[in-house]
Amino acid sequence: MQVLKKAEDHMYKSKLLESKSFRSSIITSMKHALAEKSNETEEHAERLGHLSKKIGAILSLSQNEQDELELLSMLNDIGKIAIEDSILTKQGKLTKDEWKEIKRHPEIGYRIAQSLPELLQIAEYILSHHERWDGKGYPQGLKGEEIPLPARILAVVDAYDA
């Protein structure tokens, strides 16, 4: 039963990444909304997905885990859709309050992911994607191996792509 459950979960994640289903179109719409709202491009998200999967393969992660990495890479900043455009597109240095607002996006993204069954498994990774190895990240101040591996992989890949 456990093997069947894992296979079914993998099938749904693969469908989410590849299919034209209604739920897949919701995810695609979220990706487009994020791309329009943020300075980051869809190409950046696709590069992150590709690089994350490559690292996942090198680390011998399962196909399911690699698919989660790809999905995380594409939707890690989904919480930014709730941040004011004026803050996201500001040309100068952010004020203390604006920075505080930006730092809310992992928690917002976490709540969005929890609301969709297909994204539930990456919700924790979305919440953790701005944590730092030294514990000075946000929002939880996790450090070292407290940070989920997919979030750590994404942080390295994002820094590399930047």
CSV table of C-alpha atoms in Angstrom, one decimal:
chain,number,residue,atom,x,y,z
A,1,MET,CA,0.0,0.0,0.0
A,2,GLN,CA,2.9,2.3,0.8
A,3,VAL,CA,4.5,1.7,-2.6
A,4,LEU,CA,1.2,2.4,-4.3
A,5,LYS,CA,0.7,5.6,-2.4
A,6,LYS,CA,4.2,6.8,-3.3
A,7,ALA,CA,3.6,5.9,-7.0
A,8,GLU,CA,0.3,7.7,-7.0
A,9,ASP,CA,1.9,10.8,-5.4
A,10,HIS,CA,4.7,10.8,-8.0
A,11,MET,CA,2.1,10.4,-10.8
A,12,TYR,CA,0.2,13.5,-9.6
A,13,LYS,CA,3.4,15.6,-9.3
A,14,SER,CA,4.4,14.6,-12.8
A,15,LYS,CA,1.0,15.4,-14.1
A,16,LEU,CA,1.2,18.8,-12.4
A,17,LEU,CA,4.5,19.6,-14.1
A,18,GLU,CA,3.4,18.3,-17.6
A,19,SER,CA,-0.3,18.2,-18.0
A,20,LYS,CA,-2.9,20.6,-19.2
A,21,SER,CA,-5.3,19.8,-16.4
A,22,PHE,CA,-7.4,22.4,-14.7
A,23,ARG,CA,-5.3,22.3,-11.6
A,24,SER,CA,-2.1,22.5,-13.7
A,25,SER,CA,-3.5,25.6,-15.3
A,26,ILE,CA,-4.0,27.1,-11.9
A,27,ILE,CA,-0.3,26.5,-11.2
A,28,THR,CA,0.6,27.9,-14.6
A,29,SER,CA,-1.5,31.0,-13.9
A,30,MET,CA,0.2,31.5,-10.5
A,31,LYS,CA,3.6,31.2,-12.3
A,32,HIS,CA,2.6,33.9,-14.8
A,33,ALA,CA,1.1,36.2,-12.2
A,34,LEU,CA,4.4,35.9,-10.2
A,35,ALA,CA,6.5,36.6,-13.4
A,36,GLU,CA,4.4,39.7,-14.2
A,37,LYS,CA,4.5,41.0,-10.6
A,38,SER,CA,8.2,40.3,-9.8
A,39,ASN,CA,11.4,41.4,-11.5
A,40,GLU,CA,12.3,37.8,-11.8
A,41,THR,CA,11.6,36.2,-15.2
A,42,GLU,CA,10.0,32.9,-16.1
A,43,GLU,CA,13.3,32.0,-17.7
A,44,HIS,CA,15.0,32.5,-14.3
A,45,ALA,CA,12.5,30.1,-12.7
A,46,GLU,CA,13.0,27.6,-15.5
A,47,ARG,CA,16.7,27.7,-15.1
A,48,LEU,CA,16.3,27.2,-11.4
A,49,GLY,CA,14.1,24.2,-12.0
A,50,HIS,CA,16.6,22.7,-14.5
A,51,LEU,CA,19.6,23.3,-12.3
A,52,SER,CA,17.8,22.0,-9.2
A,53,LYS,CA,16.9,18.8,-10.9
A,54,LYS,CA,20.4,18.3,-12.1
A,55,ILE,CA,21.7,18.6,-8.6
A,56,GLY,CA,19.0,16.3,-7.4
A,57,ALA,CA,20.1,13.7,-9.9
A,58,ILE,CA,23.7,14.1,-8.8
A,59,LEU,CA,22.6,13.6,-5.2
A,60,SER,CA,20.7,10.5,-6.3
A,61,LEU,CA,17.4,11.9,-5.2
A,62,SER,CA,14.3,10.0,-6.4
A,63,GLN,CA,12.4,11.2,-9.4
A,64,ASN,CA,9.7,12.3,-7.1
A,65,GLU,CA,12.1,14.5,-5.1
A,66,GLN,CA,13.5,15.9,-8.3
A,67,ASP,CA,10.0,16.8,-9.4
A,68,GLU,CA,9.4,18.6,-6.1
A,69,LEU,CA,12.6,20.5,-6.6
A,70,GLU,CA,11.5,21.6,-10.0
A,71,LEU,CA,8.1,22.7,-8.7
A,72,LEU,CA,9.7,24.5,-5.8
A,73,SER,CA,12.1,26.3,-8.1
A,74,MET,CA,9.2,27.6,-10.2
A,75,LEU,CA,7.0,28.6,-7.2
A,76,ASN,CA,9.3,29.5,-4.4
A,77,ASP,CA,8.5,33.2,-4.5
A,78,ILE,CA,4.7,32.8,-5.1
A,79,GLY,CA,4.1,34.7,-1.9
A,80,LYS,CA,5.3,37.8,-3.7
A,81,ILE,CA,2.0,38.1,-5.5
A,82,ALA,CA,0.6,39.5,-2.2
A,83,ILE,CA,3.4,42.1,-1.9
A,84,GLU,CA,2.7,45.7,-3.2
A,85,ASP,CA,4.1,46.4,-6.6
A,86,SER,CA,5.7,49.6,-5.4
A,87,ILE,CA,7.9,47.6,-3.0
A,88,LEU,CA,8.8,44.8,-5.5
A,89,THR,CA,9.7,47.3,-8.2
A,90,LYS,CA,11.4,49.9,-6.1
A,91,GLN,CA,14.6,51.1,-7.6
A,92,GLY,CA,16.4,52.2,-4.4
A,93,LYS,CA,17.1,50.8,-1.1
A,94,LEU,CA,14.1,49.4,0.8
A,95,THR,CA,13.0,51.1,4.0
A,96,LYS,CA,12.9,49.0,7.2
A,97,ASP,CA,9.1,48.6,6.9
A,98,GLU,CA,9.4,47.7,3.2
A,99,TRP,CA,12.0,45.1,4.0
A,100,LYS,CA,9.7,43.7,6.7
A,101,GLU,CA,7.0,43.4,4.1
A,102,ILE,CA,9.2,41.6,1.6
A,103,LYS,CA,10.2,39.1,4.3
A,104,ARG,CA,6.6,38.0,4.6
A,105,HIS,CA,6.5,36.4,1.2
A,106,PRO,CA,7.8,32.9,2.3
A,107,GLU,CA,5.0,32.7,4.9
A,108,ILE,CA,2.4,33.9,2.4
A,109,GLY,CA,3.7,31.4,-0.2
A,110,TYR,CA,3.5,28.7,2.5
A,111,ARG,CA,-0.2,29.4,3.1
A,112,ILE,CA,-0.9,29.5,-0.7
A,113,ALA,CA,0.9,26.1,-1.1
A,114,GLN,CA,-1.0,24.6,1.8
A,115,SER,CA,-4.3,25.5,0.1
A,116,LEU,CA,-3.6,23.3,-2.9
A,117,PRO,CA,-3.2,19.6,-2.4
A,118,GLU,CA,-0.7,19.4,-5.3
A,119,LEU,CA,1.6,21.9,-3.6
A,120,LEU,CA,1.2,20.7,0.0
A,121,GLN,CA,4.4,18.7,-0.1
A,122,ILE,CA,6.5,21.8,-1.1
A,123,ALA,CA,4.8,24.2,1.3
A,124,GLU,CA,7.5,23.7,4.0
A,125,TYR,CA,10.3,24.2,1.4
A,126,ILE,CA,8.6,27.5,0.3
A,127,LEU,CA,8.5,28.6,3.9
A,128,SER,CA,12.2,27.7,4.3
A,129,HIS,CA,13.8,29.0,1.1
A,130,HIS,CA,15.2,32.2,2.6
A,131,GLU,CA,16.7,30.5,5.7
A,132,ARG,CA,20.5,30.6,6.0
A,133,TRP,CA,23.0,28.0,7.1
A,134,ASP,CA,24.3,30.4,9.8
A,135,GLY,CA,20.7,30.9,11.2
A,136,LYS,CA,20.5,34.5,10.0
A,137,GLY,CA,17.8,33.8,7.4
A,138,TYR,CA,14.1,34.3,7.6
A,139,PRO,CA,11.3,33.7,8.6
A,140,GLN,CA,12.1,31.1,11.2
A,141,GLY,CA,15.8,31.5,11.8
A,142,LEU,CA,16.5,27.9,11.0
A,143,LYS,CA,20.2,26.9,10.6
A,144,GLY,CA,22.2,24.1,9.2
A,145,GLU,CA,20.5,20.9,8.7
A,146,GLU,CA,17.3,22.2,10.3
A,147,ILE,CA,16.7,23.7,6.8
A,148,PRO,CA,15.0,21.2,4.5
A,149,LEU,CA,17.4,19.9,1.8
A,150,PRO,CA,15.3,21.1,-1.1
A,151,ALA,CA,15.3,24.7,0.3
A,152,ARG,CA,19.1,24.5,0.7
A,153,ILE,CA,19.5,23.2,-2.9
A,154,LEU,CA,17.3,26.0,-4.2
A,155,ALA,CA,19.3,28.7,-2.2
A,156,VAL,CA,22.6,27.5,-3.9
A,157,VAL,CA,21.1,27.3,-7.3
A,158,ASP,CA,19.4,30.7,-7.0
A,159,ALA,CA,22.7,32.3,-5.9
A,160,TYR,CA,24.5,30.6,-8.8
A,161,ASP,CA,21.9,31.8,-11.3
A,162,ALA,CA,22.0,35.3,-10.0
